[in-house]
Amino acid sequence: MSAQRRRGQVAKVWKTKIVTDRRGNHTRGADPDSPHIVRAAFIPQRSARAEVPGQQQINVTRMIVAAHLTDVDLWSRVEWNGRHWDIVTPPAYHHGTRHTRHWSLDIRERP
C-alpha cells in the first residue's frame, strides 16, 4: 500500500444494499448500518464555482483506497471531511503488486 493511502485521510464509505419497498419493488441504496471506515488519498479533479445565486457548485475528487473495499458501486455514499459525497463513476480496480493495487472512485460533493 502506498504511503499516501496508508497515511491518508479517514473516510466512511457506505456499502450498497438491495431493499424491497412497500410496493414490492427492489431498489438499491446506501446501507446506513454498515459503513467501511477507510484511509484514502484524495486528488481534486474538477470544480465549478457558483457565481450567481441559484447556480450549483460542483466539486469532483478522486478517492484512491486499498483493494479490500467490497460492495461499493454507484449507489454507495462517502462521508469525508465533514461532508457527504456521491460516487459518480463506477469504481475502477487497478491491479498490481499487493503494495500498489487499489480502487479509485470519483466522488462529487452533495449540494
PDB file of C-alpha atoms in Angstrom:
ATOM      1  CA  MET A   1       0.000   0.000   0.000  1.00  0.00           C
ATOM      2  CA  SER A   2       1.386   3.402  -0.897  1.00  0.00           C
ATOM      3  CA  ALA A   3       2.364   5.819   1.845  1.00  0.00           C
ATOM      4  CA  GLN A   4      -0.232   8.276   0.583  1.00  0.00           C
ATOM      5  CA  ARG A   5      -3.078   5.787   1.109  1.00  0.00           C
ATOM      6  CA  ARG A   6      -1.641   4.360   4.330  1.00  0.00           C
ATOM      7  CA  ARG A   7      -1.286   7.782   5.956  1.00  0.00           C
ATOM      8  CA  GLY A   8      -4.204   9.334   4.087  1.00  0.00           C
ATOM      9  CA  GLN A   9      -7.374  10.864   5.414  1.00  0.00           C
ATOM     10  CA  VAL A  10     -10.133   8.907   7.131  1.00  0.00           C
ATOM     11  CA  ALA A  11     -13.444   8.492   5.300  1.00  0.00           C
ATOM     12  CA  LYS A  12     -16.638   6.465   5.742  1.00  0.00           C
ATOM     13  CA  VAL A  13     -17.903   4.553   2.718  1.00  0.00           C
ATOM     14  CA  TRP A  14     -21.417   3.106   2.909  1.00  0.00           C
ATOM     15  CA  LYS A  15     -21.966  -0.207   1.117  1.00  0.00           C
ATOM     16  CA  THR A  16     -24.800  -0.728  -1.343  1.00  0.00           C
ATOM     17  CA  LYS A  17     -27.738  -2.873  -0.352  1.00  0.00           C
ATOM     18  CA  ILE A  18     -30.875  -4.029  -2.162  1.00  0.00           C
ATOM     19  CA  VAL A  19     -34.091  -3.144  -0.325  1.00  0.00           C
ATOM     20  CA  THR A  20     -37.696  -4.043  -1.089  1.00  0.00           C
ATOM     21  CA  ASP A  21     -40.092  -1.111  -0.734  1.00  0.00           C
ATOM     22  CA  ARG A  22     -43.732  -1.375   0.388  1.00  0.00           C
ATOM     23  CA  ARG A  23     -44.915  -1.962  -3.193  1.00  0.00           C
ATOM     24  CA  GLY A  24     -42.563  -4.902  -3.716  1.00  0.00           C
ATOM     25  CA  ASN A  25     -40.019  -3.078  -5.889  1.00  0.00           C
ATOM     26  CA  HIS A  26     -36.361  -3.930  -5.394  1.00  0.00           C
ATOM     27  CA  THR A  27     -34.263  -0.772  -5.104  1.00  0.00           C
ATOM     28  CA  ARG A  28     -30.583  -0.155  -4.436  1.00  0.00           C
ATOM     29  CA  GLY A  29     -29.272   2.374  -1.972  1.00  0.00           C
ATOM     30  CA  ALA A  30     -26.610   3.136   0.584  1.00  0.00           C
ATOM     31  CA  ASP A  31     -26.777   0.937   3.693  1.00  0.00           C
ATOM     32  CA  PRO A  32     -26.557   3.246   6.737  1.00  0.00           C
ATOM     33  CA  ASP A  33     -25.956   0.297   9.100  1.00  0.00           C
ATOM     34  CA  SER A  34     -22.631  -0.927   7.751  1.00  0.00           C
ATOM     35  CA  PRO A  35     -20.067   1.680   6.711  1.00  0.00           C
ATOM     36  CA  HIS A  36     -16.469   0.884   5.828  1.00  0.00           C
ATOM     37  CA  ILE A  37     -14.009   3.097   7.729  1.00  0.00           C
ATOM     38  CA  VAL A  38     -11.058   3.568   5.359  1.00  0.00           C
ATOM     39  CA  ARG A  39      -7.923   5.635   4.875  1.00  0.00           C
ATOM     40  CA  ALA A  40      -7.690   7.081   1.397  1.00  0.00           C
ATOM     41  CA  ALA A  41      -5.843   9.584  -0.750  1.00  0.00           C
ATOM     42  CA  PHE A  42      -7.945  12.374  -2.270  1.00  0.00           C
ATOM     43  CA  ILE A  43      -6.993  14.156  -5.507  1.00  0.00           C
ATOM     44  CA  PRO A  44      -9.121  17.111  -6.740  1.00  0.00           C
ATOM     45  CA  GLN A  45     -10.286  16.520 -10.329  1.00  0.00           C
ATOM     46  CA  ARG A  46     -12.501  19.436 -11.355  1.00  0.00           C
ATOM     47  CA  SER A  47     -14.767  22.045  -9.843  1.00  0.00           C
ATOM     48  CA  ALA A  48     -17.217  24.703 -10.945  1.00  0.00           C
ATOM     49  CA  ARG A  49     -17.928  27.625  -8.654  1.00  0.00           C
ATOM     50  CA  ALA A  50     -21.402  29.052  -8.349  1.00  0.00           C
ATOM     51  CA  GLU A  51     -21.043  32.694  -9.389  1.00  0.00           C
ATOM     52  CA  VAL A  52     -24.702  33.688  -9.459  1.00  0.00           C
ATOM     53  CA  PRO A  53     -27.351  32.823  -6.821  1.00  0.00           C
ATOM     54  CA  GLY A  54     -29.258  29.734  -7.936  1.00  0.00           C
ATOM     55  CA  GLN A  55     -26.309  28.069  -9.651  1.00  0.00           C
ATOM     56  CA  GLN A  56     -24.875  24.866  -8.283  1.00  0.00           C
ATOM     57  CA  GLN A  57     -21.309  24.412  -7.106  1.00  0.00           C
ATOM     58  CA  ILE A  58     -19.725  21.166  -8.313  1.00  0.00           C
ATOM     59  CA  ASN A  59     -16.638  19.611  -6.728  1.00  0.00           C
ATOM     60  CA  VAL A  60     -15.326  16.291  -8.069  1.00  0.00           C
ATOM     61  CA  THR A  61     -12.489  14.500  -6.298  1.00  0.00           C
ATOM     62  CA  ARG A  62     -10.779  11.168  -6.989  1.00  0.00           C
ATOM     63  CA  MET A  63     -10.602   8.858  -3.966  1.00  0.00           C
ATOM     64  CA  ILE A  64      -7.885   6.181  -4.000  1.00  0.00           C
ATOM     65  CA  VAL A  65      -8.465   3.414  -1.472  1.00  0.00           C
ATOM     66  CA  ALA A  66      -6.975  -0.005  -0.663  1.00  0.00           C
ATOM     67  CA  ALA A  67      -8.050  -3.036  -2.702  1.00  0.00           C
ATOM     68  CA  HIS A  68     -10.044  -4.771   0.054  1.00  0.00           C
ATOM     69  CA  LEU A  69     -13.114  -2.494  -0.353  1.00  0.00           C
ATOM     70  CA  THR A  70     -16.244  -4.587  -1.096  1.00  0.00           C
ATOM     71  CA  ASP A  71     -19.918  -3.959  -2.001  1.00  0.00           C
ATOM     72  CA  VAL A  72     -19.296  -0.434  -3.248  1.00  0.00           C
ATOM     73  CA  ASP A  73     -20.772   0.880  -6.505  1.00  0.00           C
ATOM     74  CA  LEU A  74     -22.561   3.949  -7.876  1.00  0.00           C
ATOM     75  CA  TRP A  75     -25.304   3.741  -5.232  1.00  0.00           C
ATOM     76  CA  SER A  76     -22.884   3.944  -2.314  1.00  0.00           C
ATOM     77  CA  ARG A  77     -22.113   7.126  -0.391  1.00  0.00           C
ATOM     78  CA  VAL A  78     -18.965   8.624   1.116  1.00  0.00           C
ATOM     79  CA  GLU A  79     -18.559  10.873   4.149  1.00  0.00           C
ATOM     80  CA  TRP A  80     -15.263  12.731   4.117  1.00  0.00           C
ATOM     81  CA  ASN A  81     -14.068  15.995   5.589  1.00  0.00           C
ATOM     82  CA  GLY A  82     -17.415  16.552   7.339  1.00  0.00           C
ATOM     83  CA  ARG A  83     -19.393  16.465   4.070  1.00  0.00           C
ATOM     84  CA  HIS A  84     -21.360  13.850   2.145  1.00  0.00           C
ATOM     85  CA  TRP A  85     -20.326  12.776  -1.347  1.00  0.00           C
ATOM     86  CA  ASP A  86     -21.908  10.673  -4.131  1.00  0.00           C
ATOM     87  CA  ILE A  87     -19.918   8.246  -6.266  1.00  0.00           C
ATOM     88  CA  VAL A  88     -20.165   9.469  -9.879  1.00  0.00           C
ATOM     89  CA  THR A  89     -18.124   6.905 -11.824  1.00  0.00           C
ATOM     90  CA  PRO A  90     -18.042   3.138 -11.377  1.00  0.00           C
ATOM     91  CA  PRO A  91     -15.193   2.103  -9.065  1.00  0.00           C
ATOM     92  CA  ALA A  92     -12.104   1.193 -11.103  1.00  0.00           C
ATOM     93  CA  TYR A  93      -9.869  -1.604  -9.852  1.00  0.00           C
ATOM     94  CA  HIS A  94      -6.168  -1.131 -10.566  1.00  0.00           C
ATOM     95  CA  HIS A  95      -4.305  -4.428 -10.254  1.00  0.00           C
ATOM     96  CA  GLY A  96      -0.635  -4.613  -9.436  1.00  0.00           C
ATOM     97  CA  THR A  97       1.582  -5.890  -6.651  1.00  0.00           C
ATOM     98  CA  ARG A  98      -0.024  -6.134  -3.241  1.00  0.00           C
ATOM     99  CA  HIS A  99       1.529  -2.772  -2.391  1.00  0.00           C
ATOM    100  CA  THR A 100       0.082  -0.920  -5.374  1.00  0.00           C
ATOM    101  CA  ARG A 101      -3.314  -2.498  -6.118  1.00  0.00           C
ATOM    102  CA  HIS A 102      -6.211  -0.187  -5.277  1.00  0.00           C
ATOM    103  CA  TRP A 103      -9.681   1.086  -6.161  1.00  0.00           C
ATOM    104  CA  SER A 104     -10.204   4.587  -7.497  1.00  0.00           C
ATOM    105  CA  LEU A 105     -13.578   6.318  -7.195  1.00  0.00           C
ATOM    106  CA  ASP A 106     -14.630   9.730  -8.468  1.00  0.00           C
ATOM    107  CA  ILE A 107     -16.865  11.387  -5.885  1.00  0.00           C
ATOM    108  CA  ARG A 108     -18.988  14.548  -6.123  1.00  0.00           C
ATOM    109  CA  GLU A 109     -19.986  16.687  -3.172  1.00  0.00           C
ATOM    110  CA  ARG A 110     -23.705  16.627  -2.427  1.00  0.00           C
ATOM    111  CA  PRO A 111     -25.436  20.022  -2.618  1.00  0.00           C
TER     112      PRO A 111
END
